[in-house]
mmCIF file of C-alpha atoms in Angstrom:
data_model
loop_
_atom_site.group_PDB
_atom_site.id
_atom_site.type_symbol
_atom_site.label_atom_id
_atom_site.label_comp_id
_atom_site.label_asym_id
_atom_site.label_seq_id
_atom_site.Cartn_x
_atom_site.Cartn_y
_atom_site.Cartn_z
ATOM 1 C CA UNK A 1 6.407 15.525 -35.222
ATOM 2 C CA UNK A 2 6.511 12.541 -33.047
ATOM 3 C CA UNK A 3 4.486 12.482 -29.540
ATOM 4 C CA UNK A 4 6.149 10.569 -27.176
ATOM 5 C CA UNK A 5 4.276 9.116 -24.528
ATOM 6 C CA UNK A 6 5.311 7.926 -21.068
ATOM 7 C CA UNK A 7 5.575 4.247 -20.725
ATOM 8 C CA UNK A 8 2.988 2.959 -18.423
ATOM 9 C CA UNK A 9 3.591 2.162 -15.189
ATOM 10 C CA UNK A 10 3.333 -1.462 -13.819
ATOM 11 C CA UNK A 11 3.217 -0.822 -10.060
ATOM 12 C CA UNK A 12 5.272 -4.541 -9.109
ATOM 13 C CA UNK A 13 5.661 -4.457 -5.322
ATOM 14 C CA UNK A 14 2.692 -4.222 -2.646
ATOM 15 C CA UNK A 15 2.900 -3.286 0.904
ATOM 16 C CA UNK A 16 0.390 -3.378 4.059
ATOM 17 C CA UNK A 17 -0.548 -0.391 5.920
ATOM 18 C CA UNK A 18 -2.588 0.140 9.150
ATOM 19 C CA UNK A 19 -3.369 3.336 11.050
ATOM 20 C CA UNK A 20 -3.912 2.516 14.505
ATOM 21 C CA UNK A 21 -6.459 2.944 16.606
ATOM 22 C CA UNK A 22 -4.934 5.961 18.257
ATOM 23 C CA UNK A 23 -5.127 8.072 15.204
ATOM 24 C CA UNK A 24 -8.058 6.305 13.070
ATOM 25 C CA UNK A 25 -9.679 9.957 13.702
ATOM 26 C CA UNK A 26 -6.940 11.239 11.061
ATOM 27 C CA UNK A 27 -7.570 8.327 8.652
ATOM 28 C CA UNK A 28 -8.748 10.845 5.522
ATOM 29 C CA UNK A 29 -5.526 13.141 6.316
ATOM 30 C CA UNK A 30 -2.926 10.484 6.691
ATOM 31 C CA UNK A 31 -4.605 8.650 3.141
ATOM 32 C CA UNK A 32 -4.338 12.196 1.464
ATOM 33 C CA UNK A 33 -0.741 12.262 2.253
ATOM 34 C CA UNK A 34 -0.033 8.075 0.975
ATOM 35 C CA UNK A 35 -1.461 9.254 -2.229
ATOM 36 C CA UNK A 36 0.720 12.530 -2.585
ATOM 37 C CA UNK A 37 3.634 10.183 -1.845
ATOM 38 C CA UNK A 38 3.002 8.245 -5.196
ATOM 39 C CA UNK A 39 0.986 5.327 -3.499
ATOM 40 C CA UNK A 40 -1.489 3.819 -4.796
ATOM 41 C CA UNK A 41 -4.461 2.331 -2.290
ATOM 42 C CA UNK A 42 -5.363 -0.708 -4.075
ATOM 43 C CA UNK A 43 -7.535 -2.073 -0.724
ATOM 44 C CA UNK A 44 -8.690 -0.705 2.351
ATOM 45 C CA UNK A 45 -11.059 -2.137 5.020
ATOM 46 C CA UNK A 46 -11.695 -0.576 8.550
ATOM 47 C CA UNK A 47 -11.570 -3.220 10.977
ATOM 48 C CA UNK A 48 -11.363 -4.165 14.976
ATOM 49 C CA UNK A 49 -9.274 -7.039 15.953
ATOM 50 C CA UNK A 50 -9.531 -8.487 18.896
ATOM 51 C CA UNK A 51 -6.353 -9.407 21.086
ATOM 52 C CA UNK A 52 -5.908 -13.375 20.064
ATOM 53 C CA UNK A 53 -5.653 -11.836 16.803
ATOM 54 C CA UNK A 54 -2.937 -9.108 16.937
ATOM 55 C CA UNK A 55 -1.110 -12.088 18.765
ATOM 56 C CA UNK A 56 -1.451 -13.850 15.639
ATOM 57 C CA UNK A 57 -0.327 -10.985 13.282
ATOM 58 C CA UNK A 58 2.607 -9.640 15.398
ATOM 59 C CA UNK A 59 3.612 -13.611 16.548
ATOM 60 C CA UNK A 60 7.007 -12.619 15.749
ATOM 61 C CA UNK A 61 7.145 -10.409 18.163
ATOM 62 C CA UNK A 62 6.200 -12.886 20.881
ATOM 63 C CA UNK A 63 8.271 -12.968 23.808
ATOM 64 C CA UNK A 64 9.348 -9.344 23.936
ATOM 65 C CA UNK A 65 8.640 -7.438 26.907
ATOM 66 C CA UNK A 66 5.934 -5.100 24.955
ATOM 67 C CA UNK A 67 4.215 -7.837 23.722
ATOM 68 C CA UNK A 68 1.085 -7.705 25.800
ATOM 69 C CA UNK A 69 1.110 -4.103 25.390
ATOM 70 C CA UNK A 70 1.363 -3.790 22.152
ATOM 71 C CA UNK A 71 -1.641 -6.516 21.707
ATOM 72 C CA UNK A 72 -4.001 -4.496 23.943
ATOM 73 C CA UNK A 73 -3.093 -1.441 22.024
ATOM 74 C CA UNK A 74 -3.549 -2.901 18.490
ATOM 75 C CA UNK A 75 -7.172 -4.393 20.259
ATOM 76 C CA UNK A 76 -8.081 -1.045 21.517
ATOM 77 C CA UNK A 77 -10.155 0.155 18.853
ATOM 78 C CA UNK A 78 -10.509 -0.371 14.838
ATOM 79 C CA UNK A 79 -7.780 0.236 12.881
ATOM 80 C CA UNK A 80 -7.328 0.674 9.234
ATOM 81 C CA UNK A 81 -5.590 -1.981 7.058
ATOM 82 C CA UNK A 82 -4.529 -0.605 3.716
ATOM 83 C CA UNK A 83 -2.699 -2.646 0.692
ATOM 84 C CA UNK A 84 -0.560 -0.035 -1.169
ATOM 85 C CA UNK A 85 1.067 -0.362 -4.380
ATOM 86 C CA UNK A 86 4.118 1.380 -6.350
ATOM 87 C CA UNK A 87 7.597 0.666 -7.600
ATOM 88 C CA UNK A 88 9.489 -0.179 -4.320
ATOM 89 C CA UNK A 89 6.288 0.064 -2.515
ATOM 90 C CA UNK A 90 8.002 -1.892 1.112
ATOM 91 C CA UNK A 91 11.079 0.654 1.391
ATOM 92 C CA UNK A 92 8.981 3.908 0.096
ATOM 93 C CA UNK A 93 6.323 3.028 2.780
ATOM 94 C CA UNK A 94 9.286 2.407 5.750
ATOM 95 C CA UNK A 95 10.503 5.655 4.360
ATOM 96 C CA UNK A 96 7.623 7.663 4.683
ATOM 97 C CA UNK A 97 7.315 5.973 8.049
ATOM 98 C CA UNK A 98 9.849 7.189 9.781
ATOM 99 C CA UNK A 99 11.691 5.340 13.114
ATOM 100 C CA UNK A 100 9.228 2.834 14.927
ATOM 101 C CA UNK A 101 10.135 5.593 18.185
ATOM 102 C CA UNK A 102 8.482 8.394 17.619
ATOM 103 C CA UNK A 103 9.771 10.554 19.759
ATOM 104 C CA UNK A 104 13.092 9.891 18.245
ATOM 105 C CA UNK A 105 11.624 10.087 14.632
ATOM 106 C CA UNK A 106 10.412 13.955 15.656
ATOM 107 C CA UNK A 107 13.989 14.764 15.597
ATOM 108 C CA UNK A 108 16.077 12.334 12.998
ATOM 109 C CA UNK A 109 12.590 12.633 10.622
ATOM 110 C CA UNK A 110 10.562 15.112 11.830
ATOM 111 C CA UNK A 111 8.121 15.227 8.451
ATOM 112 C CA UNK A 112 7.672 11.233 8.778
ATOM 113 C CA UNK A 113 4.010 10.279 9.478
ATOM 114 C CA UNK A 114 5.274 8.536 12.756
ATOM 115 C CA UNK A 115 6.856 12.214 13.726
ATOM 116 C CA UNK A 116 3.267 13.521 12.733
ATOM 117 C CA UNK A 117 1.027 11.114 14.199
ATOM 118 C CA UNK A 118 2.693 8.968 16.865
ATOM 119 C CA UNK A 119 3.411 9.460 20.758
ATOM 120 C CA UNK A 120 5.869 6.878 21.234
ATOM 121 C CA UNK A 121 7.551 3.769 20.258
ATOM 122 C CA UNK A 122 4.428 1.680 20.932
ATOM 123 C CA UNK A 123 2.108 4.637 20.334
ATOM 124 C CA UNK A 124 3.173 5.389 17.013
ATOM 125 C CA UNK A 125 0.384 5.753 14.774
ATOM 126 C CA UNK A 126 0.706 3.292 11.885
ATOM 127 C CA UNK A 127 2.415 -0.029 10.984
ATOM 128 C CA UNK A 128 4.700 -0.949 7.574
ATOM 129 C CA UNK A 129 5.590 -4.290 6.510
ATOM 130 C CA UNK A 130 9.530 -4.963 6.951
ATOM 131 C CA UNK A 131 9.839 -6.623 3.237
ATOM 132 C CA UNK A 132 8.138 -8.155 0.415
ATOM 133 C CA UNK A 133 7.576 -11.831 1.931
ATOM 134 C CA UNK A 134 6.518 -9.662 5.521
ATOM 135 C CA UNK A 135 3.825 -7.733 3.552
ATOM 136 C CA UNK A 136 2.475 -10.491 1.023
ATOM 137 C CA UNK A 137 2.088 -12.337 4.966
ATOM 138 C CA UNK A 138 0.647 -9.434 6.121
ATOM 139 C CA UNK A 139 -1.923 -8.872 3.383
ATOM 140 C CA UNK A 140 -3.201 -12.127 3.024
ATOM 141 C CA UNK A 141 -3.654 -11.924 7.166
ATOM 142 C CA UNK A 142 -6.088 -8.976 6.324
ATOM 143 C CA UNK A 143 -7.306 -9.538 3.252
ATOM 144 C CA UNK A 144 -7.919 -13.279 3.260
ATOM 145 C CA UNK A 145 -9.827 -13.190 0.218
ATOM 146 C CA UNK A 146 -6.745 -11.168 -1.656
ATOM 147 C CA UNK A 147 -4.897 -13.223 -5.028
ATOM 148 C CA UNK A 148 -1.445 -12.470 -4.292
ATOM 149 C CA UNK A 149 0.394 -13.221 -7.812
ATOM 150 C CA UNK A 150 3.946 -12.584 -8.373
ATOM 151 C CA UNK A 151 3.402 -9.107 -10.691
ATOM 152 C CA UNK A 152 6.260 -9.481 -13.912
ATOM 153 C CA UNK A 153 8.736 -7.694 -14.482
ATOM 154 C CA UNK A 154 11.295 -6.563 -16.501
ATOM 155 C CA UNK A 155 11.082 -8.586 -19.670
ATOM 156 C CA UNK A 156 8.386 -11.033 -18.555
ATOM 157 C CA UNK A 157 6.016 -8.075 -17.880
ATOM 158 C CA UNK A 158 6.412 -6.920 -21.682
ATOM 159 C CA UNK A 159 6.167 -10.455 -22.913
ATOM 160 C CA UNK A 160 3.000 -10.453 -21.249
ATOM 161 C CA UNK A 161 2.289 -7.253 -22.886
ATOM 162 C CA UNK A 162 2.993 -7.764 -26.081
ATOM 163 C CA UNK A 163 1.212 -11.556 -25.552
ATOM 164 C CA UNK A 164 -1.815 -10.260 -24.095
ATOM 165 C CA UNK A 165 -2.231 -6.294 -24.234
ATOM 166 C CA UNK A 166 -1.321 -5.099 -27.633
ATOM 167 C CA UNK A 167 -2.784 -7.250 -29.600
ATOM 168 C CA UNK A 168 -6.246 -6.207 -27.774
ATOM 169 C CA UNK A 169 -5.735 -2.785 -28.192
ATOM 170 C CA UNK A 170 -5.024 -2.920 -32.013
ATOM 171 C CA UNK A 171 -7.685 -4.820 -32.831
ATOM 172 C CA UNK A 172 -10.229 -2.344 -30.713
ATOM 173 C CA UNK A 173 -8.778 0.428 -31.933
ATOM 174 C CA UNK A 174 -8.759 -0.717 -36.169
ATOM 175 C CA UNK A 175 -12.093 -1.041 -35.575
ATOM 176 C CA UNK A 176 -12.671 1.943 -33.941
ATOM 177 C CA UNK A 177 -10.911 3.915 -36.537
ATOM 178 C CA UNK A 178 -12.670 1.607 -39.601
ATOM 179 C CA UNK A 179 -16.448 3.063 -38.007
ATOM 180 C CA UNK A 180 -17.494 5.951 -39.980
ATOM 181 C CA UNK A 181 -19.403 8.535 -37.566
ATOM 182 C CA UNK A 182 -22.770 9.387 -38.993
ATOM 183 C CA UNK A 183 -21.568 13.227 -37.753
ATOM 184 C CA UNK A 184 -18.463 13.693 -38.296
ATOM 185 C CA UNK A 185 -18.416 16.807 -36.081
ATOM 186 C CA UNK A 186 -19.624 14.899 -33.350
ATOM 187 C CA UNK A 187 -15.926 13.322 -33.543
ATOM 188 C CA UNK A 188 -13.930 16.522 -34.155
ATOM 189 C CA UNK A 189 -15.571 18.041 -30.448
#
């Protein structure tokens, strides 16, 4: 009988989160539902900004008539900056998101987290990277110190695999299986 195991998962696409500072009080609850969602948090710092730089981070909004409110919001209080990883991490993430407007994600997606946890459409309780080149920005804006390598995929990541991995493992595990326990029911428990 053959046991088939699930291949492992390489989770290839990151994503920044941040919880705002209007809802940092519901930081544990909004994390427990990332992780139910199949995220993974791979960093997380609690942080306050102050307004020079939120103009930084949202410079591409500059020039829009929320602008300045949106830069005294995001320098209100900390906020919570979270890199989160699975397949398809950016569109999952917008996803779970919901509409920017919150008031009109309550009725197109009312079990979004912006339905759950925003007010309004500058009010609305966490931010998501728009793609992949947005949140590698993004990330290395909050986590300066963050190595942001292109992950493989596809056949490169099992090159690297089979380069790298397996070799490794069979070697650790011949000799673990060529050591002769001094009690062998030790083993069998």
């Amino acid at each position: 009988m053959e046991i088939l195991m699930p291949e492992p998962q390489i989770y290839v696409e990151r994503t920044l989160a941040i919880i705002k500072p209007d809802v940092i009080n519901k930081e544990e609850e909004i994390e427990d539902l990332i992780l139910q969602s199949g995220f993974h948090i791979i960093q997380k710092r609690k942080l306050q900004l102050s307004p020079e730089q939120c103009s930084n981070f949202y410079a591409e909004q500059f020039g829009k008539v929320f602008f300045p409110n949106l830069t005294a919001y995001m320098s209100s209080g900390p906020i919570v900056a979270m890199v989160l990883a699975r397949n398809c991490a950016v569109s999952y993430w917008k996803e779970l998101l919901g509409p920017s407007n919150s008031l009109r994600a309550r009725i197109t997606h009312p079990h979004s987290l912006r339905a759950l946890y925003g007010t309004d459409e500058l009010r609305n309780g966490l931010h998501g990277s728009l793609s992949i080149s947005s949140a590698e920005k993004e990330i290395r804006f909050m986590f300066p110190e963050a190595i942001l390598e292109p992950v493989p995929t596809g056949q490169r990541a099992r090159d690297y695999l089979n380069l790298y991995v397996k070799p490794t493992l069979l070697a650790g595990l011949t000799a673990l299986c060529k050591e002769k326990p001094a009690d062998p029911m030790v083993c069998a428990a």
